[in-house]
XYZ file of C-alpha atoms in Angstrom:
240
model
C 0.000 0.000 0.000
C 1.592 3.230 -1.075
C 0.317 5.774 1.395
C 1.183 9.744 1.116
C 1.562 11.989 3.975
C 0.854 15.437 4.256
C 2.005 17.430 7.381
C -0.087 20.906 8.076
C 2.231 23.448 9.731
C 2.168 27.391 10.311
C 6.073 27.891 11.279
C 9.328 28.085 9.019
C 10.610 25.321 11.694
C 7.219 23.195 11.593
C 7.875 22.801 7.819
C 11.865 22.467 7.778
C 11.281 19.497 10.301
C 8.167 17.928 7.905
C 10.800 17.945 4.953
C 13.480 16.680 6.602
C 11.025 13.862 7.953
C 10.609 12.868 4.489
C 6.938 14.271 4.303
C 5.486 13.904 0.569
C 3.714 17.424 1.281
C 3.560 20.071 3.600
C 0.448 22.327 3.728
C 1.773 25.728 4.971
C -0.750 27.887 6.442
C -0.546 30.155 9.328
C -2.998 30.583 12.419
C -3.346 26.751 12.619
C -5.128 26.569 16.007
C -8.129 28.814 14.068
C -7.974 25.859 11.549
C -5.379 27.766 9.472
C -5.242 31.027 7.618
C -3.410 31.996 4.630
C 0.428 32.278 5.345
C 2.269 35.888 4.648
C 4.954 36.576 1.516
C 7.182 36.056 4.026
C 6.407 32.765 5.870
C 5.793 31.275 2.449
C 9.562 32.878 0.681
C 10.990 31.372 3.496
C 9.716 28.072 3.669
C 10.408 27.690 -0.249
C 13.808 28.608 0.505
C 14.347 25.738 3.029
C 12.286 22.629 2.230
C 13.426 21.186 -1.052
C 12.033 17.455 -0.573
C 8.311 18.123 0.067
C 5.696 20.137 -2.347
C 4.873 22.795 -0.403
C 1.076 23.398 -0.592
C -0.617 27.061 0.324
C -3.674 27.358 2.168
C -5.681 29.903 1.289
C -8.390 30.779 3.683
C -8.656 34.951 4.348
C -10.553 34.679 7.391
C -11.911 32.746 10.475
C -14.836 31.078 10.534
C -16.917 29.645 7.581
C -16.502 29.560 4.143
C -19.293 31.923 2.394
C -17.136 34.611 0.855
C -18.278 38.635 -0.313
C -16.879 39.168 -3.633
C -13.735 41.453 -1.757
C -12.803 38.153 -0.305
C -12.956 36.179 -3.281
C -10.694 38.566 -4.624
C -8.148 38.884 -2.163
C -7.781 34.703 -2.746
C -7.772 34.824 -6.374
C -4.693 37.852 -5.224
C -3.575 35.238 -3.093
C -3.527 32.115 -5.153
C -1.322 34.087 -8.452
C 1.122 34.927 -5.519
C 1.254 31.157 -4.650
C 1.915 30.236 -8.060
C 4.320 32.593 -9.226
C 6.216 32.186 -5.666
C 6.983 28.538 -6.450
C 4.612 26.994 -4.059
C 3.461 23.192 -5.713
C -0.157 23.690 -5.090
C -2.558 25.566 -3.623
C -5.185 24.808 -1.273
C -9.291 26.629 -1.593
C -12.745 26.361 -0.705
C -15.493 27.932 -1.086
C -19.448 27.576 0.215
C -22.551 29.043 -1.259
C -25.552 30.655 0.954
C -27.169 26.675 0.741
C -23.791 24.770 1.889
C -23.104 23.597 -1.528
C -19.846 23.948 -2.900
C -19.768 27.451 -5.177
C -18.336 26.132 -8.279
C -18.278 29.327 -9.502
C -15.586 30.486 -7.261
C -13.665 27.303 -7.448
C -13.882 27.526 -10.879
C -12.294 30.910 -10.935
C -9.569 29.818 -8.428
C -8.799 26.938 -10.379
C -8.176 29.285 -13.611
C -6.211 31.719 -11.330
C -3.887 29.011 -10.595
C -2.930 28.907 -13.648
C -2.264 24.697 -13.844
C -0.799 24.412 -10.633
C -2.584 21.340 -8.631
C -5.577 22.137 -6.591
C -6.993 20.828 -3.631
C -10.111 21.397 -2.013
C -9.995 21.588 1.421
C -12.876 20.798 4.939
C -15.143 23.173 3.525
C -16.551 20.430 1.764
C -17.119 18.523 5.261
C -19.346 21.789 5.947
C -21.564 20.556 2.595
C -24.300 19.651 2.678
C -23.840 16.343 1.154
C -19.672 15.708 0.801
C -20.324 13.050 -1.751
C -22.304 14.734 -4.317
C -19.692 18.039 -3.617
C -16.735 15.337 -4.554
C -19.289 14.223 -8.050
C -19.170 18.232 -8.548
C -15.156 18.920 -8.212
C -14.346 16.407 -10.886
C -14.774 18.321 -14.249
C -13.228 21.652 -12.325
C -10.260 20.237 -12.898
C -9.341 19.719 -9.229
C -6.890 17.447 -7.976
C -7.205 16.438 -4.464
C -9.606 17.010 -1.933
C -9.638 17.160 1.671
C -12.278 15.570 4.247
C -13.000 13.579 7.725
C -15.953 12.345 5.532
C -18.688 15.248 6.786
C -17.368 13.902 10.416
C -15.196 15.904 13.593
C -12.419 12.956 12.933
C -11.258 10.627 9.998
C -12.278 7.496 11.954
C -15.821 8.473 12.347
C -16.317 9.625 8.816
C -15.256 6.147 7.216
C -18.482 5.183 5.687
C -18.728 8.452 4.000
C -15.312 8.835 2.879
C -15.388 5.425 1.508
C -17.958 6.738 -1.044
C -16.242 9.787 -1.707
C -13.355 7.712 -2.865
C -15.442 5.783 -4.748
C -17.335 8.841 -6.690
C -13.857 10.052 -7.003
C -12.702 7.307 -8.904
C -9.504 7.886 -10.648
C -10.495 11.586 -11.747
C -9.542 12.952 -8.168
C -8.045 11.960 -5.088
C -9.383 11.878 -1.605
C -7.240 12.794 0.990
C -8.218 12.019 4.844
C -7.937 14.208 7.851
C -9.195 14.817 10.986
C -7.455 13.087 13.923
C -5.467 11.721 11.847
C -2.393 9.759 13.986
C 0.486 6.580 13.968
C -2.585 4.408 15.383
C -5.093 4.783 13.217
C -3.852 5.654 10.055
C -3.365 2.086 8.052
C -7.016 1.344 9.450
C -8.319 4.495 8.481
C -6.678 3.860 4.769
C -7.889 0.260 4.573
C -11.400 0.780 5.623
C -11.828 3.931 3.080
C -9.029 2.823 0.275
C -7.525 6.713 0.264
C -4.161 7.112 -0.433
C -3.534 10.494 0.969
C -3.351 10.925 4.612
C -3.276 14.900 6.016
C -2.183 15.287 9.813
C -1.496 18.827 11.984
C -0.059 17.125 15.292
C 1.150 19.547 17.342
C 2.595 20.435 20.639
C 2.098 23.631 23.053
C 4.928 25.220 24.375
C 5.546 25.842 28.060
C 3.670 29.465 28.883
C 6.087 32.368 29.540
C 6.541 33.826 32.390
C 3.623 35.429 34.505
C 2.337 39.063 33.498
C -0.392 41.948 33.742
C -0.070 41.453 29.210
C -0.823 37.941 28.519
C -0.208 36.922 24.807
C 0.286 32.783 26.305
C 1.782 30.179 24.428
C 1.077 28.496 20.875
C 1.687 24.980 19.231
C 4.439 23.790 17.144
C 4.649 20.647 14.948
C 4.731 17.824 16.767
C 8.103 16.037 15.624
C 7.307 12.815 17.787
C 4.116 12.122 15.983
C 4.697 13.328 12.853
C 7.564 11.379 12.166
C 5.808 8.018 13.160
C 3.315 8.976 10.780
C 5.996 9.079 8.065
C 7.252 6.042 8.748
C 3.922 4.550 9.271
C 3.552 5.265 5.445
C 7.468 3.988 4.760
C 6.530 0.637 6.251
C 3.303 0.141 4.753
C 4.742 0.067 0.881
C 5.335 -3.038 -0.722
């Protein structure tokens, strides 16, 4: 079984260690712990400068919370997605919602075009669909390339039934990649019960909290080396 692993990480560090792990892919974003937000000119020069193993994938998200976008927000991703593109990045990362939870093709459509041939994925706002299965039916002839889901479910393992049809709607025009809660002991079961291929994980690790004060900024998470590196090796082991 020749699994793929994708590491989600919002530091230059995060995605130094995921290459040097022997990650396939890295999905840089920043803000991870608000479910990631699109990473700065600067986060994303620098992390093209250091990982040279891994495809570096770009989130683009311009906001918190769901994923209905005003037409000022659609543009700042179309902005968002050239910059990606012409930066180097290997592939970009979208979604997009319509006022009934469908997918908005129309916007995908356009993001697609503004990435100019570079691979697209779709990412959880299809888990926000109303029905993930029929979204996946709708991504194929949009020339999309991967998509991202838990199967409509908080975590991977309890969307199995669901992301087993996805994969099978899919078919060979798209692949399915599985998140949520993905980790080292549930991974191969989660890939044999579904048949996906692509497995995306975020494990990560707070920080000790600085020192007391009256201005309290606290801590934040960091890629989880530990885990993520099992993961990868997970994958390693499972070939042949």
């Amino acid at each position: 079984m020749n699994l793929r692993i994708e590491l989600s990480t919002d530091t230059v560090d995060g995605a130094v260690t995921a290459d040097e792990l022997g990650a396939d892919r890295i999905e840089l974003c920043s803000a991870g712990e608000l479910g990631g937000l699109t990473p700065g000119p600067g986060l994303l020069a620098a992390v093209l400068a250091r990982c040279h193993r891994a495809e570096v994938h770009v989130l683009i998200r311009p906001r918190e919370g769901g994923f209905r976008y005003t037409p000022s927000e659609v543009d700042a991703m179309l902005t968002d997605v050239r910059h990606a593109a012409i930066s180097g990045a290997a592939g970009v990362v979208v979604g997009a919602l319509t006022a009934r939870n469908e997918l908005d093709r129309a916007v995908l459509a356009d993001l697609v075009a503004a990435a100019d041939g570079l691979p697209v994925t779709v990412h959880r706002a299809i888990d926000v669909s109303a029905d993930p299965v029929t979204a996946v039916e709708a991504l194929v002839p949009l020339g999309v390339r991967r998509v991202l889901s838990s199967g409509g479910a908080a975590r991977a393992e309890d969307g199995v039934p669901v992301l087993r049809r996805m994969v099978a709607a899919a078919g060979d025009a798209l692949a399915v990649m599985a998140c949520g809660g993905i980790r080292p002991h549930n991974a191969l079961a989660i890939a044999r019960a579904t048949g996906v291929r692509d497995l995306h994980a975020a494990p990560r690790r707070r920080l000790p909290p600085p020192p007391p004060s009256a201005v309290d900024y606290g801590t934040y998470a960091v890629l989880d080396e530990e885990a993520a590196g099992a993961l990868v090796a997970l994958a390693r082991s499972a070939e042949g």
